[in-house]
Coordinates of C-alpha atoms in Angstrom, one line a residue:
X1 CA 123.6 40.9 57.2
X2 CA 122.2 44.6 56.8
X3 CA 118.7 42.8 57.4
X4 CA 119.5 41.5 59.9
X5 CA 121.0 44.2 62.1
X6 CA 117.8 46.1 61.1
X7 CA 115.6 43.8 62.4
X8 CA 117.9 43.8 65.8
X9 CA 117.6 47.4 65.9
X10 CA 113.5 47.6 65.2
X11 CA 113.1 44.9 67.7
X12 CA 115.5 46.9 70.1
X13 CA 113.3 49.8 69.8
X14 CA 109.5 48.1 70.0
X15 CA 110.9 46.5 73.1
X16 CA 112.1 49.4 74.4
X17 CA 108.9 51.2 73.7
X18 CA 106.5 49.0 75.0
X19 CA 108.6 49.1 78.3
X20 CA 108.3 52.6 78.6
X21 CA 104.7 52.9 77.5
X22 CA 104.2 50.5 80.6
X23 CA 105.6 52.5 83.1
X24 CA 103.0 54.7 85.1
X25 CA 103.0 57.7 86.1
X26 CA 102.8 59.2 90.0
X27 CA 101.9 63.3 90.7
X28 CA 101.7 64.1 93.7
X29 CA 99.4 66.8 95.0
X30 CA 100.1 67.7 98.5
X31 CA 98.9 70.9 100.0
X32 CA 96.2 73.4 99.1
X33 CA 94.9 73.4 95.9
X34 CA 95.6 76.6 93.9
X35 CA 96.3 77.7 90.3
X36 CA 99.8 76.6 90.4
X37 CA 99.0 73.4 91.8
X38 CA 96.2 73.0 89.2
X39 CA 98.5 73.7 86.5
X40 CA 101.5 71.6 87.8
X41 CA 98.9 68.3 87.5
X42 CA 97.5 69.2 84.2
X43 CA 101.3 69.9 82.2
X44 CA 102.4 66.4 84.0
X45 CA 98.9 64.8 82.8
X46 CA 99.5 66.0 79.1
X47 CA 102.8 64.3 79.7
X48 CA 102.2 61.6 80.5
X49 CA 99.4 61.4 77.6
X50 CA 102.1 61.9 74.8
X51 CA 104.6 59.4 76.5
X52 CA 101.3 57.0 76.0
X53 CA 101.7 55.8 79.8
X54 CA 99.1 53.1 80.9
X55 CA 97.7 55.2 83.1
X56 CA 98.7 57.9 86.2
X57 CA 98.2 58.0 89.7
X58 CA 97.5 61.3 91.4
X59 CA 98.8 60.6 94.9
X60 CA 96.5 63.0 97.3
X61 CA 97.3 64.3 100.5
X62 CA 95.3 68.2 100.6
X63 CA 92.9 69.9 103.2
X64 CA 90.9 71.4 100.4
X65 CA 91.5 74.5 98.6
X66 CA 90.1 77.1 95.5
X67 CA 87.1 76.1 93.6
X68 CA 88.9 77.6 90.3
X69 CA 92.1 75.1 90.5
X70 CA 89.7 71.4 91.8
X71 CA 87.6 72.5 88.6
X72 CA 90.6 72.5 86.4
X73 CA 92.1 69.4 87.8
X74 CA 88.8 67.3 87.4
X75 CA 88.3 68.7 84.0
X76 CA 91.7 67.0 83.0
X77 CA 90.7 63.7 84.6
X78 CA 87.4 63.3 83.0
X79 CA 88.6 64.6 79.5
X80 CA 92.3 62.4 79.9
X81 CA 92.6 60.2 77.4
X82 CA 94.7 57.4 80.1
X83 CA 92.5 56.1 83.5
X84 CA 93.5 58.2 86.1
X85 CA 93.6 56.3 89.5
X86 CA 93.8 58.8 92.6
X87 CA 95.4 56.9 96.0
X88 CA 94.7 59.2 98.8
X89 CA 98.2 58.1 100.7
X90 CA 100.1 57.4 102.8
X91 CA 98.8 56.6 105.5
X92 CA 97.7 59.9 107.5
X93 CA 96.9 61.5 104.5
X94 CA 93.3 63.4 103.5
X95 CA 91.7 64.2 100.9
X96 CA 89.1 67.1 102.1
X97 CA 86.5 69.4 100.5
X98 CA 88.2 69.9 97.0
X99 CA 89.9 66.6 97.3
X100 CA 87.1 64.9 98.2
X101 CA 85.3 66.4 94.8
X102 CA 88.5 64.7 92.9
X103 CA 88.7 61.8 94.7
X104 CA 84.8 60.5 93.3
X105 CA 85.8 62.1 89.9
X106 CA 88.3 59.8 89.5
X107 CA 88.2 56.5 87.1
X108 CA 89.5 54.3 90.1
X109 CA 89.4 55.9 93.8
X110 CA 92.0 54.4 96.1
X111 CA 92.9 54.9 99.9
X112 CA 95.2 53.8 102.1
X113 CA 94.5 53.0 105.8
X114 CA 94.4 55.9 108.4
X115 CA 93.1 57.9 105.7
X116 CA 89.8 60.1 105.6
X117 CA 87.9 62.2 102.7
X118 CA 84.7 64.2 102.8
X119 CA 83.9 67.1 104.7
X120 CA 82.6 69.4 101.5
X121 CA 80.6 71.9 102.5
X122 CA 81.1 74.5 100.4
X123 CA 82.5 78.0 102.9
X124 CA 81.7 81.5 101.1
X125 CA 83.4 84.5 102.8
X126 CA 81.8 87.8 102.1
X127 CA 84.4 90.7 102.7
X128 CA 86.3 87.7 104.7
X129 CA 83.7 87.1 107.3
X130 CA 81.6 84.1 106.9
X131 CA 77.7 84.9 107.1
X132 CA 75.5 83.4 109.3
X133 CA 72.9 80.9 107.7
X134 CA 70.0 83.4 107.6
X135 CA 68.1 85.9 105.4
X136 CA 69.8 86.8 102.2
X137 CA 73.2 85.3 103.3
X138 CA 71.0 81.7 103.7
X139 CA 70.3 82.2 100.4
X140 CA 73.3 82.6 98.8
X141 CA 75.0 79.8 100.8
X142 CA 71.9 77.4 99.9
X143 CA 73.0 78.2 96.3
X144 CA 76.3 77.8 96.3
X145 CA 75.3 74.1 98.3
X146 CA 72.8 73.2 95.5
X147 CA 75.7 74.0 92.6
X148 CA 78.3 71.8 94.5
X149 CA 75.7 69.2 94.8
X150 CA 75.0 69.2 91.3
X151 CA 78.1 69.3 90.0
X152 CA 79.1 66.4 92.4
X153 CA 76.1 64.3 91.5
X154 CA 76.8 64.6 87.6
X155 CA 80.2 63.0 88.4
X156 CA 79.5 60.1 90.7
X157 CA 76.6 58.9 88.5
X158 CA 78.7 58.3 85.4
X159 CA 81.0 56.6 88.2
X160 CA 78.3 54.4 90.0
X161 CA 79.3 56.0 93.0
X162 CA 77.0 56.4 96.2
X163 CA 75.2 59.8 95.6
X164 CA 73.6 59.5 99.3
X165 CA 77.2 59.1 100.4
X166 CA 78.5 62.0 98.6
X167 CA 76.0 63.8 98.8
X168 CA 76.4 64.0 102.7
X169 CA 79.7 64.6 102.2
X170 CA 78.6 68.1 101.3
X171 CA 75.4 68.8 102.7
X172 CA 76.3 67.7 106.7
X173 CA 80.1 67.8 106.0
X174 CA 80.6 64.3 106.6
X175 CA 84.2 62.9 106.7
X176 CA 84.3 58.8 105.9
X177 CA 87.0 56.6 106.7
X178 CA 89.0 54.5 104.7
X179 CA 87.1 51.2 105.5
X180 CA 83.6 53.3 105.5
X181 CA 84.3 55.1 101.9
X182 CA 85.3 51.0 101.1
X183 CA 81.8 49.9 102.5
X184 CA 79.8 53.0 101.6
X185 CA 81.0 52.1 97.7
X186 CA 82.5 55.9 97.4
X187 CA 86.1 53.9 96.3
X188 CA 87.0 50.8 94.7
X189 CA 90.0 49.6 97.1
X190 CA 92.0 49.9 100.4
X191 CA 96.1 49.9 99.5
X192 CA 98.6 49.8 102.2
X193 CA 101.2 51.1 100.3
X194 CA 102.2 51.8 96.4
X195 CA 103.3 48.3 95.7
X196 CA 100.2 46.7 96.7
X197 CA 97.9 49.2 94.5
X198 CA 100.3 48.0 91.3
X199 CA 99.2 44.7 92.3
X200 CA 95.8 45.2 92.3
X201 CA 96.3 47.3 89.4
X202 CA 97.7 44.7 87.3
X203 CA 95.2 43.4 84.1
X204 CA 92.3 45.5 86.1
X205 CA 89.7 46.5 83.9
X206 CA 88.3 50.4 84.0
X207 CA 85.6 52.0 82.8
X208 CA 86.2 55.3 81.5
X209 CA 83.2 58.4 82.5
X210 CA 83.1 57.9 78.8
X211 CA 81.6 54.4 79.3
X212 CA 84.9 52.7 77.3
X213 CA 86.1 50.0 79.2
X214 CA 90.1 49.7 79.3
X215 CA 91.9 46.7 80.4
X216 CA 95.9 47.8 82.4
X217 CA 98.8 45.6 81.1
X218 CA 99.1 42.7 83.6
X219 CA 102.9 43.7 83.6
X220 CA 103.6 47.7 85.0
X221 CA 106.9 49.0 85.7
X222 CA 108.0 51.3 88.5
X223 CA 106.3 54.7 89.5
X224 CA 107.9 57.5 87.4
X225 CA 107.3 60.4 89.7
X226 CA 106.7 63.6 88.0
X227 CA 108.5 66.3 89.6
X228 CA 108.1 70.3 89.3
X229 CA 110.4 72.7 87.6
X230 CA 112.1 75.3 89.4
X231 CA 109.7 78.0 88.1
X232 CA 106.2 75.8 89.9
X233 CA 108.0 75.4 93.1
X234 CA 109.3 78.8 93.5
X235 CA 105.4 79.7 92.6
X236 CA 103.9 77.3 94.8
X237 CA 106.0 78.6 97.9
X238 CA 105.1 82.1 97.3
X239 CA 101.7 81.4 96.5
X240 CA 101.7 80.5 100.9
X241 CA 99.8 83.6 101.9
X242 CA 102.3 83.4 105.0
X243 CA 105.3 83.6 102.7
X244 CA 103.7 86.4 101.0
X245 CA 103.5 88.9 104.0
X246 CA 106.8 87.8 105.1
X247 CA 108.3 88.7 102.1
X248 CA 106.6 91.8 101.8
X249 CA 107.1 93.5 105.0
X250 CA 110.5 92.4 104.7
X251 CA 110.8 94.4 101.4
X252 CA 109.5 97.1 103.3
X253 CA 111.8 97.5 106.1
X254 CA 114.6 97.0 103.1
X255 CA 113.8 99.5 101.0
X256 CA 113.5 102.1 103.9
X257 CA 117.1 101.0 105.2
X258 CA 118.0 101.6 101.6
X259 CA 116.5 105.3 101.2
X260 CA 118.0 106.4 104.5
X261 CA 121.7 105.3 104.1
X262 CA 121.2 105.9 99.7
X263 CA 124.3 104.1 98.4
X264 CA 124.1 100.9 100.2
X265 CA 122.6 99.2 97.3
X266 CA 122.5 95.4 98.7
X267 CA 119.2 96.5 100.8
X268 CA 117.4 98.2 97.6
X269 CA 117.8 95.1 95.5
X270 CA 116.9 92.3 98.3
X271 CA 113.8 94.6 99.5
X272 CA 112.6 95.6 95.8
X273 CA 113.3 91.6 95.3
X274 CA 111.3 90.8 98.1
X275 CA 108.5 92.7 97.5
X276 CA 107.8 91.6 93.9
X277 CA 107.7 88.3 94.7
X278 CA 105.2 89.1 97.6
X279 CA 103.0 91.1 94.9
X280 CA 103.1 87.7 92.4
X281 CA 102.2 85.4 95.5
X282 CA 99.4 87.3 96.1
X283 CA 98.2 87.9 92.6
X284 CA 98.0 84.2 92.4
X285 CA 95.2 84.1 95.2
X286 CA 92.4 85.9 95.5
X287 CA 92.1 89.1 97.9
X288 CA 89.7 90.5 99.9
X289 CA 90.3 94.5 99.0
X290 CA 88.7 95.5 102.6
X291 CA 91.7 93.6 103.8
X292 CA 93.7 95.7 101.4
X293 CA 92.0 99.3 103.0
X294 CA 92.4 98.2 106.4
X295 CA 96.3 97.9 105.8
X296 CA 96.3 101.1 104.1
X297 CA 94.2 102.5 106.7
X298 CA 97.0 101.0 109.5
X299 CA 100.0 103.1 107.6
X300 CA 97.8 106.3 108.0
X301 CA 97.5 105.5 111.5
X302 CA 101.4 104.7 112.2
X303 CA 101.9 108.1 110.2
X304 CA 99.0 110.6 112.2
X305 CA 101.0 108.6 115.4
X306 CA 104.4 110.4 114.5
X307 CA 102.8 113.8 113.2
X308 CA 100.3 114.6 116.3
X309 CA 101.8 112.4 118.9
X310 CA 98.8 110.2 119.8
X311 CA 100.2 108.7 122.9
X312 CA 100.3 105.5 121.1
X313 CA 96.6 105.3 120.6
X314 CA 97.0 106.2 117.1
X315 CA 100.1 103.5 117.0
X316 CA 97.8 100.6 118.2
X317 CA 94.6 101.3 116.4
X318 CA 97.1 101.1 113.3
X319 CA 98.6 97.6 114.5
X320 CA 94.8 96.3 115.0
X321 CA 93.8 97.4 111.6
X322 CA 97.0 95.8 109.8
X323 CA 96.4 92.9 112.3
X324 CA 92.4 92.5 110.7
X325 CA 93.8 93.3 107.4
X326 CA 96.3 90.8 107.3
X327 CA 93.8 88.2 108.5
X328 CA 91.3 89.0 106.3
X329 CA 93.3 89.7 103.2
X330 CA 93.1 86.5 101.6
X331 CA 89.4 85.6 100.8
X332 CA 89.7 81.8 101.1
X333 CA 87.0 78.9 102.6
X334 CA 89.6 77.4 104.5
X335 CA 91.8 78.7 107.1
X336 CA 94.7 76.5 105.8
X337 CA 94.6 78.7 102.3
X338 CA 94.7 82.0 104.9
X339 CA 97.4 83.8 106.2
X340 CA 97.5 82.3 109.9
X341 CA 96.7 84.1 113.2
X342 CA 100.3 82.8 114.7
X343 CA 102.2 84.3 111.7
X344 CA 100.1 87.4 112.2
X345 CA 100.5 88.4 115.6
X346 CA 104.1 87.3 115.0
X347 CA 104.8 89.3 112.3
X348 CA 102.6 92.4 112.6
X349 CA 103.2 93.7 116.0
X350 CA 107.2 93.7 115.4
X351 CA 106.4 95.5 111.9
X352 CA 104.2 97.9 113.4
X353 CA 106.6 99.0 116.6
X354 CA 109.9 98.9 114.3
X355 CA 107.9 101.0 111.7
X356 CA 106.9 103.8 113.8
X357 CA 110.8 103.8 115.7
X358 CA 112.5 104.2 112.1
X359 CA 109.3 107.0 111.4
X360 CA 110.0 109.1 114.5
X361 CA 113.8 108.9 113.9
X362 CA 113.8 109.9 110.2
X363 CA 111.8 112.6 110.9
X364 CA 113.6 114.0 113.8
X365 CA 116.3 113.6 111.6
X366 CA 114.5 116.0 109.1
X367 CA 114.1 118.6 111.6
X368 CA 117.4 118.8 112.9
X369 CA 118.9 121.8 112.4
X370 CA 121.8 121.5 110.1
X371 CA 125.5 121.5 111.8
X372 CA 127.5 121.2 108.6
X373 CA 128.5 123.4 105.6
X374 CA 127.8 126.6 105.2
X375 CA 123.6 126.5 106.3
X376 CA 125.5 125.5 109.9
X377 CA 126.2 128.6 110.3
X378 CA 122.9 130.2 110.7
X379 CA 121.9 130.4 113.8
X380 CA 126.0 130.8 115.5
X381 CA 127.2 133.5 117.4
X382 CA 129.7 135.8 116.9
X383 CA 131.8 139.0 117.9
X384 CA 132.2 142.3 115.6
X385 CA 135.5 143.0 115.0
X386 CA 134.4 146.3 113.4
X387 CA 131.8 148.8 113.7
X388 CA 128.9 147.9 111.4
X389 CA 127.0 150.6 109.8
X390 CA 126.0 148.6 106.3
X391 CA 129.2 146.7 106.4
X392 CA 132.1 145.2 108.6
X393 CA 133.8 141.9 109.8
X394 CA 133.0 139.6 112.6
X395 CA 134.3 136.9 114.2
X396 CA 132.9 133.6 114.0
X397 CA 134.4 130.1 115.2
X398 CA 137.8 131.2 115.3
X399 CA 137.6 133.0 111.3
X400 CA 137.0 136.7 109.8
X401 CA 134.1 136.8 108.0
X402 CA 132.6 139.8 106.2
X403 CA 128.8 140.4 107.4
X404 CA 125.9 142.7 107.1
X405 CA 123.4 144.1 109.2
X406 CA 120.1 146.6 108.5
X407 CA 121.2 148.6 111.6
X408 CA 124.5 149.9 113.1
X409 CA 125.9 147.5 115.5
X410 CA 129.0 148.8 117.6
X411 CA 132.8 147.2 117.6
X412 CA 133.2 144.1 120.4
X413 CA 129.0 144.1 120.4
X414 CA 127.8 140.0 120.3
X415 CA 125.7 139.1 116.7
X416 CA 124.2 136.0 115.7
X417 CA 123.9 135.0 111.9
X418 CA 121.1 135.8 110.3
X419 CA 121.7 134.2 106.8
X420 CA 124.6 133.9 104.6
X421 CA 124.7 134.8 101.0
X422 CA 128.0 134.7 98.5
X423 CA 130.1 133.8 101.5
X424 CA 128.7 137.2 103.0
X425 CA 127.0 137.7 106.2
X426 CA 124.1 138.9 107.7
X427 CA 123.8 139.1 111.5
X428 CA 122.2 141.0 113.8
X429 CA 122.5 142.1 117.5
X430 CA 122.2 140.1 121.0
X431 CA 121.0 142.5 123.2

């Protein structure tokens, strides 16, 4: 009897294994490829390697994005020890520049309809403005070309991939079709939709860039889609350059509410809040510092526009240098990876005019003469009550005081406070 519930139970569990080592998995990389991004695919790769899935489908739908987080992604996918089938998808979907670059570096390259990849040309920004093809900068663009093309070339040759094909893809910044990758021999298949690439997937044999050949099981269970923690998707929204200025300039605006009405508390936390999270977003991409001086350069500005009253000529050459700044600050090849000129504009200006109101106010505020206390009384006027030769009493808003003065001042003569010292006095005459 004890036999044979143990053979129940080990036949329980092989089953149960085998079903679960044939179900697939599906990471989805949508958007701009960054760090976080990178990272997201290769944790859910390793994953998916240790659950000993069949293989994994990267599902690609991105515009492009850094050369530091493609690199890291097709690194996984040529070292993974599962095929790795990318499906450009759904329909609508692209797979440009970078994704282009992982789409050939694939094991199986899939699209659906209504799809397009290419356009690679590699963009270099120097100080955030893109040189024009001649002299030195035609050199250094023709180099960064020839690396991309190598690099490229290395990968679709183990693949049997068209290097003419890819090859345009970069050098003229081609963009193919669905049907034209499919006839140019850049990917394997057209799928509709998920279902049909399982089908085609079923008992398909792959070789490896290794040169193994693997066979898939000719039965695969559902998609498991591999979703991000908390942590990655808070990091992947603040890694949005646009996100990052919103937050912040909104950190900014806080923090002064919070050091002119000290004690409030709520606006100190949100803005200090804020404007960490900002710093983090943008230490995950990478910044052009003349962006960074031209900001700087616009708070000097908003500042010398208080101080020497520049009839707002000092106010706007500040707003166009945090305008430049902010436009420039990220030092990306697309302009999907930069902060946009929209969110600028929208953003800036407003920042710029509020920033200089709360400036002016807080420091009329500092030269107001003080009304309360005992420093209000400097500066009042009052009426001797007594003759003052060194000392004698006044009257001042209704009380006695006692009071001083370095010359005689006559009974019923008009004073006006001087200073006060120790609750004493010293005024001297209205004439």
């Amino acid at each position: 009897m004890k036999k044979l519930i143990l053979a129940i139970l080990f036949l329980t569990v092989l089953s149960g294994s085998l079903v679960h080592a044939s179900d697939p998995y599906r990471i989805d990389i949508e958007g701009p490829i960054n760090s976080v991004l990178a990272d997201f695919v290769v944790q859910a790769m390793d994953q998916a390697q240790s659950e000993r899935a069949p293989f994994v489908i990267l599902r690609l739908n991105t515009p492009g994005g850094f050369d530091e987080g493609m690199r890291k992604i097709i690194g996984k996918i040529l070292l993974s020890e599962i095929p790795v089938i990318v499906y450009v998808g759904p329909s609508g979907a692209r797979a440009a520049s970078a994704g282009f670059f992982i789409l050939l570096s694939s094991d199986l390259a899939v699209m659906a309809p209504g799809t397009n990849t290419g356009a690679a040309h590699p963009l270099l920004a120097l100080g955030g403005v893109y040189p024009l093809e001649e002299g030195k900068a035609s050199t250094l663009v023709e180099k960064v070309t020839n690396d991309a093309k190598a690099y490229l070339k290395s990968i679709v040759e183990k693949r049997g991939r068209s290097q003419e094909l890819a090859e345009k893809g970069i050098t003229e910044s081609k963009s193919f079709t669905a049907q034209e990758a499919l006839d140019g021999k850049l990917i394997e298949f057209i799928a509709r939709d998920e279902n049909e690439l399982l089908q085609f997937l079923k008992g398909k044999v792959i070789k490896r860039f290794s040169g193994e050949e693997v066979t898939l099981p000719k039965e695969i269970g559902p998609l498991k889609p591999f979703q991000m923690t908390l942590r990655q998707r808070i990091l992947l929204a603040i890694s949005d350059p646009n996100l990052a200025l919103l937050l912040g300039l909104l950190g900014l605006l806080l923090l002064y509410f919070e050091f002119a009405h000290s004690g409030m508390i709520a606006p100190g936390v949100l803005g200090t809040l804020s404007i960490l999270l900002s710093l983090i977003g943008f230490s995950l991409l990478p910044i052009n510092f003349v962006g960074v001086l031209l900001i700087l350069l616009a708070f000097g500005l908003f500042i010398a526009e208080i101080k020497v009253q520049g009839f707002g000529i000092l106010g706007i050459g500040g707003i166009i240098s945090m305008l430049i700044g902010t436009l420039i600050l990220v030092d990306a090849p697309q302009p999907e990876l930069k902060i946009t000129p929209s969110v600028a504009l929208a953003v800036v200006i407003p920042f710029g005019l509020i920033l200089m109101l709360l400036m002016r106010l807080a420091i009329k505020t500092f030269k107001r003469k003080v009304e309360t206390g005992l420093e209000g009384m400097v500066g009042t006027l009052g009426v001797t009550q007594t003759a003052l030769s060194l000392e004698g009493k006044v009257l001042i808003r209704g009380e006695y005081w006692e009071a001083v003065s370095s010359r005689p001042i006559p009974q019923g003569q008009k004073v006006r406070v001087v200073k006060i010292e120790n609750l004493k006095l010293t005024v001297e005459e209205i004439k």
